[in-house]
Amino acid sequence: MDRPDLELVLAVRQHGSLVMAARSLRVAPSAVTKRLAALEARLGLRLFQRTTRRVSPTAEGETMCERASELLHGFDALEAELRERQTEPAGPIRLAATFGFGRLWLGPALADFQARHPAVDIQLQLTEQLPDLVVDGWDGAIWLWNAPAHRASEWVSRRLASNQRVLVAAPAYLKAHGEPRSLPDLAAHTCLVVRENGGGPGQRFDHWRLQREGESEVRHTPVRGPLSSNSGEMVRDWCLAGHGIMLRSLWDIAPQLESGALVRVLREYAMPDADIHWLAPYRAQVPRRIRLLVDFLVARFEDEPWRKRGPGRVSAPAAPPGSRRKR
């Protein structure tokens, strides 16, 4: 059995007519009749029932058509991959990402990737809400949570890096108000709340979910304070100005931790809920340019470059304009 045999049975099933199948294959109807009869004789099976009005697959014919479709798709995918390996990856990549991580870390990474592959055109949209990747035509998203439960079976997910949210404050705040020594102490402190979307249904902004290092128990800690915002950058500015304690991702505050403008409090606790993921619609054949991008992002972020490499040191990009850093 060869490729033309597989194409033949699929054409007959699709059109329900030997004449129409012959027309789609651009051969004479007599050739289709002879080839189908020879195939059935070789297999010892009747693949199609013929009537004066229609040709329809038998159970065995339906099974063969399903397998034929899979095999032909496999042939096409293999050919496409081999052709693609001979050429420089090219074409557009449409991406969505959260504002903070997208601007601070993803943007520079994408610029480096595009410099390696000049024929690739990257379109990045920063957004607060995870879009419908299929309906809106996105190739993928770099997001701080895994795929939503109702999309988990339709999308593929790959973790690019683990991430923790940690408790931080400015030295000026701690000098004026003291440092909390336990989670209950947070009730006596002014806490700065970020009201960002994306944390899932039932999300409570005034409760921080914290885990102690080495423990699995999640402790729901109520917090309060007169300042809150849907902008993480605004809350970070308030924290830098000494207005309270903030819970923020390590990747976002690496420059300020490095400079000493912010310091961690209750260091044994963190909120490990915001790992960085690649999300994409399921595709039987992923273009090489996208496969290369995902591998590049994994290599770029798997070592969590925002984490401290040693006492007082953080590997991070330059602080964005407006950040307060000690000279």
mmCIF file of N, CA, C and O in Angstrom, residues 29-118:
data_model
loop_
_atom_site.group_PDB
_atom_site.id
_atom_site.type_symbol
_atom_site.label_atom_id
_atom_site.label_comp_id
_atom_site.label_asym_id
_atom_site.label_seq_id
_atom_site.Cartn_x
_atom_site.Cartn_y
_atom_site.Cartn_z
ATOM 1 N N PRO A 29 -12.272 7.924 -14.555
ATOM 2 C CA PRO A 29 -13.100 7.130 -13.640
ATOM 3 C C PRO A 29 -12.769 5.640 -13.696
ATOM 4 O O PRO A 29 -12.806 4.958 -12.671
ATOM 5 N N SER A 30 -12.436 5.137 -14.863
ATOM 6 C CA SER A 30 -12.105 3.714 -14.975
ATOM 7 C C SER A 30 -10.856 3.371 -14.176
ATOM 8 O O SER A 30 -10.744 2.275 -13.609
ATOM 9 N N ALA A 31 -9.923 4.327 -14.081
ATOM 10 C CA ALA A 31 -8.696 4.088 -13.312
ATOM 11 C C ALA A 31 -9.013 3.975 -11.827
ATOM 12 O O ALA A 31 -8.450 3.125 -11.123
ATOM 13 N N VAL A 32 -9.925 4.826 -11.350
ATOM 14 C CA VAL A 32 -10.316 4.754 -9.930
ATOM 15 C C VAL A 32 -10.995 3.421 -9.649
ATOM 16 O O VAL A 32 -10.722 2.767 -8.640
ATOM 17 N N THR A 33 -11.900 3.011 -10.528
ATOM 18 C CA THR A 33 -12.609 1.744 -10.329
ATOM 19 C C THR A 33 -11.629 0.576 -10.270
ATOM 20 O O THR A 33 -11.716 -0.290 -9.384
ATOM 21 N N LYS A 34 -10.671 0.530 -11.186
ATOM 22 C CA LYS A 34 -9.705 -0.570 -11.217
ATOM 23 C C LYS A 34 -8.789 -0.547 -9.993
ATOM 24 O O LYS A 34 -8.505 -1.588 -9.400
ATOM 25 N N ARG A 35 -8.317 0.662 -9.613
ATOM 26 C CA ARG A 35 -7.394 0.755 -8.468
ATOM 27 C C ARG A 35 -8.087 0.372 -7.168
ATOM 28 O O ARG A 35 -7.511 -0.327 -6.317
ATOM 29 N N LEU A 36 -9.352 0.781 -7.001
ATOM 30 C CA LEU A 36 -10.075 0.438 -5.777
ATOM 31 C C LEU A 36 -10.341 -1.065 -5.727
ATOM 32 O O LEU A 36 -10.188 -1.705 -4.678
ATOM 33 N N ALA A 37 -10.732 -1.649 -6.859
ATOM 34 C CA ALA A 37 -10.986 -3.089 -6.895
ATOM 35 C C ALA A 37 -9.707 -3.861 -6.602
ATOM 36 O O ALA A 37 -9.727 -4.869 -5.866
ATOM 37 N N ALA A 38 -8.586 -3.409 -7.129
ATOM 38 C CA ALA A 38 -7.307 -4.095 -6.889
ATOM 39 C C ALA A 38 -6.901 -3.990 -5.426
ATOM 40 O O ALA A 38 -6.386 -4.958 -4.835
ATOM 41 N N LEU A 39 -7.157 -2.825 -4.823
ATOM 42 C CA LEU A 39 -6.803 -2.643 -3.409
ATOM 43 C C LEU A 39 -7.655 -3.551 -2.528
ATOM 44 O O LEU A 39 -7.139 -4.203 -1.591
ATOM 45 N N GLU A 40 -8.959 -3.617 -2.789
ATOM 46 C CA GLU A 40 -9.837 -4.473 -2.004
ATOM 47 C C GLU A 40 -9.449 -5.936 -2.169
ATOM 48 O O GLU A 40 -9.469 -6.715 -1.207
ATOM 49 N N ALA A 41 -9.086 -6.347 -3.402
ATOM 50 C CA ALA A 41 -8.683 -7.733 -3.640
ATOM 51 C C ALA A 41 -7.404 -8.057 -2.888
ATOM 52 O O ALA A 41 -7.270 -9.157 -2.305
ATOM 53 N N ARG A 42 -6.477 -7.104 -2.856
ATOM 54 C CA ARG A 42 -5.204 -7.348 -2.164
ATOM 55 C C ARG A 42 -5.401 -7.468 -0.655
ATOM 56 O O ARG A 42 -4.759 -8.272 0.014
ATOM 57 N N LEU A 43 -6.334 -6.669 -0.129
ATOM 58 C CA LEU A 43 -6.596 -6.704 1.316
ATOM 59 C C LEU A 43 -7.565 -7.819 1.696
ATOM 60 O O LEU A 43 -7.634 -8.202 2.877
ATOM 61 N N GLY A 44 -8.348 -8.304 0.747
ATOM 62 C CA GLY A 44 -9.372 -9.297 1.049
ATOM 63 C C GLY A 44 -10.529 -8.695 1.825
ATOM 64 O O GLY A 44 -11.210 -9.397 2.585
ATOM 65 N N LEU A 45 -10.788 -7.392 1.634
ATOM 66 C CA LEU A 45 -11.843 -6.671 2.351
ATOM 67 C C LEU A 45 -12.615 -5.792 1.379
ATOM 68 O O LEU A 45 -12.057 -5.283 0.407
ATOM 69 N N ARG A 46 -13.899 -5.632 1.668
ATOM 70 C CA ARG A 46 -14.678 -4.646 0.909
ATOM 71 C C ARG A 46 -14.601 -3.333 1.687
ATOM 72 O O ARG A 46 -15.035 -3.239 2.831
ATOM 73 N N LEU A 47 -14.055 -2.312 1.055
ATOM 74 C CA LEU A 47 -13.870 -1.021 1.719
ATOM 75 C C LEU A 47 -15.043 -0.076 1.502
ATOM 76 O O LEU A 47 -15.288 0.802 2.340
ATOM 77 N N PHE A 48 -15.793 -0.254 0.385
ATOM 78 C CA PHE A 48 -16.898 0.648 0.087
ATOM 79 C C PHE A 48 -18.089 -0.151 -0.449
ATOM 80 O O PHE A 48 -17.912 -1.124 -1.182
ATOM 81 N N GLN A 49 -19.295 0.276 -0.036
ATOM 82 C CA GLN A 49 -20.527 -0.254 -0.594
ATOM 83 C C GLN A 49 -20.942 0.634 -1.752
ATOM 84 O O GLN A 49 -20.990 1.852 -1.624
ATOM 85 N N ARG A 50 -21.223 0.012 -2.914
ATOM 86 C CA ARG A 50 -21.608 0.788 -4.089
ATOM 87 C C ARG A 50 -23.096 0.639 -4.342
ATOM 88 O O ARG A 50 -23.628 -0.470 -4.330
ATOM 89 N N THR A 51 -23.755 1.772 -4.534
ATOM 90 C CA THR A 51 -25.144 1.772 -5.003
ATOM 91 C C THR A 51 -25.195 2.678 -6.222
ATOM 92 O O THR A 51 -24.206 3.317 -6.599
ATOM 93 N N THR A 52 -26.355 2.726 -6.838
ATOM 94 C CA THR A 52 -26.480 3.584 -8.026
ATOM 95 C C THR A 52 -26.400 5.058 -7.659
ATOM 96 O O THR A 52 -26.106 5.905 -8.511
ATOM 97 N N ARG A 53 -26.664 5.381 -6.386
ATOM 98 C CA ARG A 53 -26.674 6.786 -5.976
ATOM 99 C C ARG A 53 -25.419 7.214 -5.213
ATOM 100 O O ARG A 53 -25.025 8.367 -5.280
ATOM 101 N N ARG A 54 -24.826 6.269 -4.476
ATOM 102 C CA ARG A 54 -23.734 6.710 -3.613
ATOM 103 C C ARG A 54 -22.778 5.555 -3.311
ATOM 104 O O ARG A 54 -23.173 4.385 -3.310
ATOM 105 N N VAL A 55 -21.535 5.930 -3.048
ATOM 106 C CA VAL A 55 -20.520 5.001 -2.589
ATOM 107 C C VAL A 55 -20.175 5.390 -1.150
ATOM 108 O O VAL A 55 -19.778 6.525 -0.886
ATOM 109 N N SER A 56 -20.338 4.471 -0.222
ATOM 110 C CA SER A 56 -20.107 4.793 1.194
ATOM 111 C C SER A 56 -19.182 3.744 1.810
ATOM 112 O O SER A 56 -19.217 2.561 1.434
ATOM 113 N N PRO A 57 -18.344 4.169 2.770
ATOM 114 C CA PRO A 57 -17.372 3.231 3.350
ATOM 115 C C PRO A 57 -18.034 2.204 4.256
ATOM 116 O O PRO A 57 -19.010 2.491 4.959
ATOM 117 N N THR A 58 -17.514 0.984 4.221
ATOM 118 C CA THR A 58 -17.886 -0.026 5.203
ATOM 119 C C THR A 58 -17.170 0.290 6.520
ATOM 120 O O THR A 58 -16.383 1.246 6.608
ATOM 121 N N ALA A 59 -17.407 -0.516 7.546
ATOM 122 C CA ALA A 59 -16.711 -0.309 8.823
ATOM 123 C C ALA A 59 -15.203 -0.417 8.623
ATOM 124 O O ALA A 59 -14.423 0.381 9.164
ATOM 125 N N GLU A 60 -14.792 -1.404 7.834
ATOM 126 C CA GLU A 60 -13.363 -1.555 7.546
ATOM 127 C C GLU A 60 -12.836 -0.388 6.713
ATOM 128 O O GLU A 60 -11.715 0.095 6.933
ATOM 129 N N GLY A 61 -13.664 0.080 5.779
ATOM 130 C CA GLY A 61 -13.260 1.221 4.967
ATOM 131 C C GLY A 61 -13.127 2.489 5.799
ATOM 132 O O GLY A 61 -12.207 3.293 5.580
ATOM 133 N N GLU A 62 -14.042 2.672 6.760
ATOM 134 C CA GLU A 62 -13.967 3.847 7.634
ATOM 135 C C GLU A 62 -12.691 3.816 8.470
ATOM 136 O O GLU A 62 -12.013 4.830 8.630
ATOM 137 N N THR A 63 -12.357 2.626 8.977
ATOM 138 C CA THR A 63 -11.121 2.489 9.757
ATOM 139 C C THR A 63 -9.905 2.816 8.902
ATOM 140 O O THR A 63 -8.989 3.517 9.334
ATOM 141 N N MET A 64 -9.914 2.315 7.685
ATOM 142 C CA MET A 64 -8.789 2.578 6.804
ATOM 143 C C MET A 64 -8.688 4.069 6.475
ATOM 144 O O MET A 64 -7.589 4.637 6.419
ATOM 145 N N CYS A 65 -9.822 4.719 6.256
ATOM 146 C CA CYS A 65 -9.799 6.145 5.941
ATOM 147 C C CYS A 65 -9.246 6.963 7.100
ATOM 148 O O CYS A 65 -8.488 7.925 6.893
ATOM 149 N N GLU A 66 -9.622 6.608 8.330
ATOM 150 C CA GLU A 66 -9.105 7.339 9.486
ATOM 151 C C GLU A 66 -7.592 7.196 9.589
ATOM 152 O O GLU A 66 -6.870 8.167 9.823
ATOM 153 N N ARG A 67 -7.107 5.973 9.414
ATOM 154 C CA ARG A 67 -5.658 5.753 9.477
ATOM 155 C C ARG A 67 -4.958 6.421 8.292
ATOM 156 O O ARG A 67 -3.851 6.949 8.421
ATOM 157 N N ALA A 68 -5.600 6.389 7.135
ATOM 158 C CA ALA A 68 -5.012 7.029 5.959
ATOM 159 C C ALA A 68 -4.850 8.528 6.189
ATOM 160 O O ALA A 68 -3.822 9.128 5.822
ATOM 161 N N SER A 69 -5.860 9.149 6.805
ATOM 162 C CA SER A 69 -5.782 10.578 7.087
ATOM 163 C C SER A 69 -4.622 10.888 8.022
ATOM 164 O O SER A 69 -3.863 11.846 7.807
ATOM 165 N N GLU A 70 -4.445 10.073 9.075
ATOM 166 C CA GLU A 70 -3.347 10.278 10.016
ATOM 167 C C GLU A 70 -1.990 10.123 9.319
ATOM 168 O O GLU A 70 -1.067 10.920 9.535
ATOM 169 N N LEU A 71 -1.883 9.093 8.488
ATOM 170 C CA LEU A 71 -0.601 8.845 7.810
ATOM 171 C C LEU A 71 -0.261 9.962 6.830
ATOM 172 O O LEU A 71 0.892 10.408 6.756
ATOM 173 N N LEU A 72 -1.256 10.446 6.082
ATOM 174 C CA LEU A 72 -0.986 11.510 5.130
ATOM 175 C C LEU A 72 -0.596 12.806 5.831
ATOM 176 O O LEU A 72 0.281 13.541 5.367
ATOM 177 N N HIS A 73 -1.272 13.097 6.970
ATOM 178 C CA HIS A 73 -0.878 14.275 7.742
ATOM 179 C C HIS A 73 0.554 14.131 8.244
ATOM 180 O O HIS A 73 1.317 15.102 8.276
ATOM 181 N N GLY A 74 0.916 12.908 8.615
ATOM 182 C CA GLY A 74 2.286 12.663 9.061
ATOM 183 C C GLY A 74 3.294 12.881 7.954
ATOM 184 O O GLY A 74 4.355 13.472 8.163
ATOM 185 N N PHE A 75 2.955 12.403 6.746
ATOM 186 C CA PHE A 75 3.832 12.633 5.592
ATOM 187 C C PHE A 75 4.014 14.124 5.340
ATOM 188 O O PHE A 75 5.127 14.610 5.131
ATOM 189 N N ASP A 76 2.883 14.866 5.365
ATOM 190 C CA ASP A 76 2.941 16.298 5.091
ATOM 191 C C ASP A 76 3.771 17.024 6.143
ATOM 192 O O ASP A 76 4.551 17.928 5.825
ATOM 193 N N ALA A 77 3.578 16.636 7.407
ATOM 194 C CA ALA A 77 4.327 17.284 8.487
ATOM 195 C C ALA A 77 5.819 17.019 8.356
ATOM 196 O O ALA A 77 6.654 17.918 8.564
ATOM 197 N N LEU A 78 6.165 15.781 8.003
ATOM 198 C CA LEU A 78 7.580 15.439 7.840
ATOM 199 C C LEU A 78 8.201 16.234 6.697
ATOM 200 O O LEU A 78 9.303 16.778 6.825
ATOM 201 N N GLU A 79 7.502 16.308 5.577
ATOM 202 C CA GLU A 79 8.022 17.062 4.446
ATOM 203 C C GLU A 79 8.194 18.534 4.792
ATOM 204 O O GLU A 79 9.196 19.162 4.439
ATOM 205 N N ALA A 80 7.186 19.095 5.506
ATOM 206 C CA ALA A 80 7.266 20.509 5.876
ATOM 207 C C ALA A 80 8.443 20.764 6.805
ATOM 208 O O ALA A 80 9.158 21.764 6.671
ATOM 209 N N GLU A 81 8.652 19.844 7.753
ATOM 210 C CA GLU A 81 9.759 20.016 8.695
ATOM 211 C C GLU A 81 11.101 19.943 7.985
ATOM 212 O O GLU A 81 12.013 20.733 8.252
ATOM 213 N N LEU A 82 11.235 18.989 7.068
ATOM 214 C CA LEU A 82 12.505 18.859 6.353
ATOM 215 C C LEU A 82 12.771 20.073 5.470
ATOM 216 O O LEU A 82 13.905 20.550 5.372
ATOM 217 N N ARG A 83 11.714 20.592 4.821
ATOM 218 C CA ARG A 83 11.895 21.797 4.006
ATOM 219 C C ARG A 83 12.276 22.989 4.867
ATOM 220 O O ARG A 83 13.135 23.795 4.508
ATOM 221 N N GLU A 84 11.642 23.086 6.045
ATOM 222 C CA GLU A 84 11.875 24.223 6.933
ATOM 223 C C GLU A 84 13.302 24.224 7.471
ATOM 224 O O GLU A 84 13.901 25.275 7.683
ATOM 225 N N ARG A 85 13.864 23.027 7.682
ATOM 226 C CA ARG A 85 15.218 22.944 8.210
ATOM 227 C C ARG A 85 16.255 23.457 7.215
ATOM 228 O O ARG A 85 17.374 23.787 7.591
ATOM 229 N N GLN A 86 15.882 23.505 5.957
ATOM 230 C CA GLN A 86 16.818 23.956 4.935
ATOM 231 C C GLN A 86 16.813 25.475 4.772
ATOM 232 O O GLN A 86 17.640 26.026 4.056
ATOM 233 N N THR A 87 15.884 26.138 5.429
ATOM 234 C CA THR A 87 15.754 27.580 5.254
ATOM 235 C C THR A 87 15.737 28.279 6.606
ATOM 236 O O THR A 87 15.475 27.679 7.654
ATOM 237 N N GLU A 88 16.031 29.558 6.584
ATOM 238 C CA GLU A 88 15.953 30.388 7.782
ATOM 239 C C GLU A 88 14.480 30.549 8.176
ATOM 240 O O GLU A 88 13.627 30.816 7.334
ATOM 241 N N PRO A 89 14.144 30.349 9.467
ATOM 242 C CA PRO A 89 12.748 30.522 9.880
ATOM 243 C C PRO A 89 12.255 31.925 9.557
ATOM 244 O O PRO A 89 12.993 32.908 9.724
ATOM 245 N N ALA A 90 11.044 32.016 9.060
ATOM 246 C CA ALA A 90 10.497 33.299 8.631
ATOM 247 C C ALA A 90 9.007 33.329 8.916
ATOM 248 O O ALA A 90 8.364 32.290 9.094
ATOM 249 N N GLY A 91 8.462 34.540 8.973
ATOM 250 C CA GLY A 91 7.032 34.698 9.143
ATOM 251 C C GLY A 91 6.691 35.387 10.446
ATOM 252 O O GLY A 91 7.544 35.634 11.302
ATOM 253 N N PRO A 92 5.409 35.693 10.638
ATOM 254 C CA PRO A 92 4.979 36.420 11.835
ATOM 255 C C PRO A 92 4.772 35.495 13.038
ATOM 256 O O PRO A 92 4.453 34.318 12.889
ATOM 257 N N ILE A 93 4.962 36.061 14.223
ATOM 258 C CA ILE A 93 4.605 35.405 15.483
ATOM 259 C C ILE A 93 3.817 36.422 16.291
ATOM 260 O O ILE A 93 4.342 37.483 16.650
ATOM 261 N N ARG A 94 2.567 36.107 16.570
ATOM 262 C CA ARG A 94 1.697 37.022 17.341
ATOM 263 C C ARG A 94 1.620 36.533 18.778
ATOM 264 O O ARG A 94 1.198 35.408 19.051
ATOM 265 N N LEU A 95 2.027 37.399 19.705
ATOM 266 C CA LEU A 95 2.129 37.020 21.111
ATOM 267 C C LEU A 95 1.358 37.988 21.993
ATOM 268 O O LEU A 95 1.289 39.193 21.714
ATOM 269 N N ALA A 96 0.821 37.455 23.087
ATOM 270 C CA ALA A 96 0.215 38.273 24.134
ATOM 271 C C ALA A 96 0.987 38.027 25.423
ATOM 272 O O ALA A 96 1.508 36.928 25.655
ATOM 273 N N ALA A 97 1.061 39.048 26.280
ATOM 274 C CA ALA A 97 1.778 38.907 27.546
ATOM 275 C C ALA A 97 1.252 39.928 28.534
ATOM 276 O O ALA A 97 0.642 40.945 28.153
ATOM 277 N N THR A 98 1.494 39.674 29.812
ATOM 278 C CA THR A 98 1.126 40.627 30.846
ATOM 279 C C THR A 98 2.016 41.859 30.743
ATOM 280 O O THR A 98 3.151 41.790 30.266
ATOM 281 N N PHE A 99 1.516 42.992 31.217
ATOM 282 C CA PHE A 99 2.231 44.254 31.070
ATOM 283 C C PHE A 99 3.600 44.228 31.746
ATOM 284 O O PHE A 99 4.617 44.538 31.125
ATOM 285 N N GLY A 100 3.637 43.891 33.042
ATOM 286 C CA GLY A 100 4.880 44.018 33.788
ATOM 287 C C GLY A 100 5.982 43.113 33.279
ATOM 288 O O GLY A 100 7.054 43.576 32.886
ATOM 289 N N PHE A 101 5.725 41.802 33.248
ATOM 290 C CA PHE A 101 6.739 40.865 32.785
ATOM 291 C C PHE A 101 7.048 41.086 31.313
ATOM 292 O O PHE A 101 8.195 40.975 30.880
ATOM 293 N N GLY A 102 6.015 41.412 30.547
ATOM 294 C CA GLY A 102 6.226 41.633 29.126
ATOM 295 C C GLY A 102 7.182 42.774 28.854
ATOM 296 O O GLY A 102 8.056 42.676 27.990
ATOM 297 N N ARG A 103 7.045 43.870 29.580
ATOM 298 C CA ARG A 103 7.893 45.035 29.336
ATOM 299 C C ARG A 103 9.289 44.853 29.917
ATOM 300 O O ARG A 103 10.291 45.170 29.273
ATOM 301 N N LEU A 104 9.368 44.313 31.131
ATOM 302 C CA LEU A 104 10.648 44.281 31.834
ATOM 303 C C LEU A 104 11.558 43.154 31.368
ATOM 304 O O LEU A 104 12.772 43.327 31.235
ATOM 305 N N TRP A 105 10.979 41.966 31.093
ATOM 306 C CA TRP A 105 11.812 40.798 30.802
ATOM 307 C C TRP A 105 11.574 40.208 29.416
ATOM 308 O O TRP A 105 12.522 39.844 28.726
ATOM 309 N N LEU A 106 10.304 40.101 29.006
ATOM 310 C CA LEU A 106 10.012 39.460 27.724
ATOM 311 C C LEU A 106 10.449 40.322 26.550
ATOM 312 O O LEU A 106 11.004 39.809 25.571
ATOM 313 N N GLY A 107 10.192 41.623 26.622
ATOM 314 C CA GLY A 107 10.546 42.509 25.520
ATOM 315 C C GLY A 107 12.010 42.400 25.109
ATOM 316 O O GLY A 107 12.311 42.184 23.922
ATOM 317 N N PRO A 108 12.957 42.539 26.045
ATOM 318 C CA PRO A 108 14.370 42.379 25.666
ATOM 319 C C PRO A 108 14.688 40.999 25.101
ATOM 320 O O PRO A 108 15.500 40.866 24.182
ATOM 321 N N ALA A 109 14.050 39.954 25.649
ATOM 322 C CA ALA A 109 14.305 38.600 25.140
ATOM 323 C C ALA A 109 13.835 38.458 23.700
ATOM 324 O O ALA A 109 14.521 37.868 22.852
ATOM 325 N N LEU A 110 12.652 39.003 23.383
ATOM 326 C CA LEU A 110 12.136 38.911 22.019
ATOM 327 C C LEU A 110 13.010 39.688 21.040
ATOM 328 O O LEU A 110 13.211 39.260 19.894
ATOM 329 N N ALA A 111 13.531 40.821 21.482
ATOM 330 C CA ALA A 111 14.427 41.590 20.599
ATOM 331 C C ALA A 111 15.684 40.784 20.281
ATOM 332 O O ALA A 111 16.162 40.787 19.142
ATOM 333 N N ASP A 112 16.219 40.074 21.281
ATOM 334 C CA ASP A 112 17.402 39.246 21.039
ATOM 335 C C ASP A 112 17.089 38.088 20.097
ATOM 336 O O ASP A 112 17.890 37.743 19.221
ATOM 337 N N PHE A 113 15.917 37.480 20.284
ATOM 338 C CA PHE A 113 15.523 36.371 19.398
ATOM 339 C C PHE A 113 15.363 36.865 17.964
ATOM 340 O O PHE A 113 15.827 36.215 17.015
ATOM 341 N N GLN A 114 14.729 38.015 17.792
ATOM 342 C CA GLN A 114 14.508 38.526 16.443
ATOM 343 C C GLN A 114 15.835 38.892 15.769
ATOM 344 O O GLN A 114 15.992 38.731 14.558
ATOM 345 N N ALA A 115 16.799 39.352 16.557
ATOM 346 C CA ALA A 115 18.109 39.662 15.994
ATOM 347 C C ALA A 115 18.798 38.398 15.476
ATOM 348 O O ALA A 115 19.538 38.446 14.497
ATOM 349 N N ARG A 116 18.535 37.269 16.108
ATOM 350 C CA ARG A 116 19.101 36.002 15.646
ATOM 351 C C ARG A 116 18.414 35.511 14.381
ATOM 352 O O ARG A 116 19.012 34.798 13.575
ATOM 353 N N HIS A 117 17.137 35.857 14.240
ATOM 354 C CA HIS A 117 16.338 35.361 13.114
ATOM 355 C C HIS A 117 15.669 36.566 12.435
ATOM 356 O O HIS A 117 14.477 36.835 12.660
ATOM 357 N N PRO A 118 16.391 37.285 11.597
ATOM 358 C CA PRO A 118 15.885 38.539 11.030
ATOM 359 C C PRO A 118 14.627 38.392 10.182
ATOM 360 O O PRO A 118 13.917 39.380 9.977
#
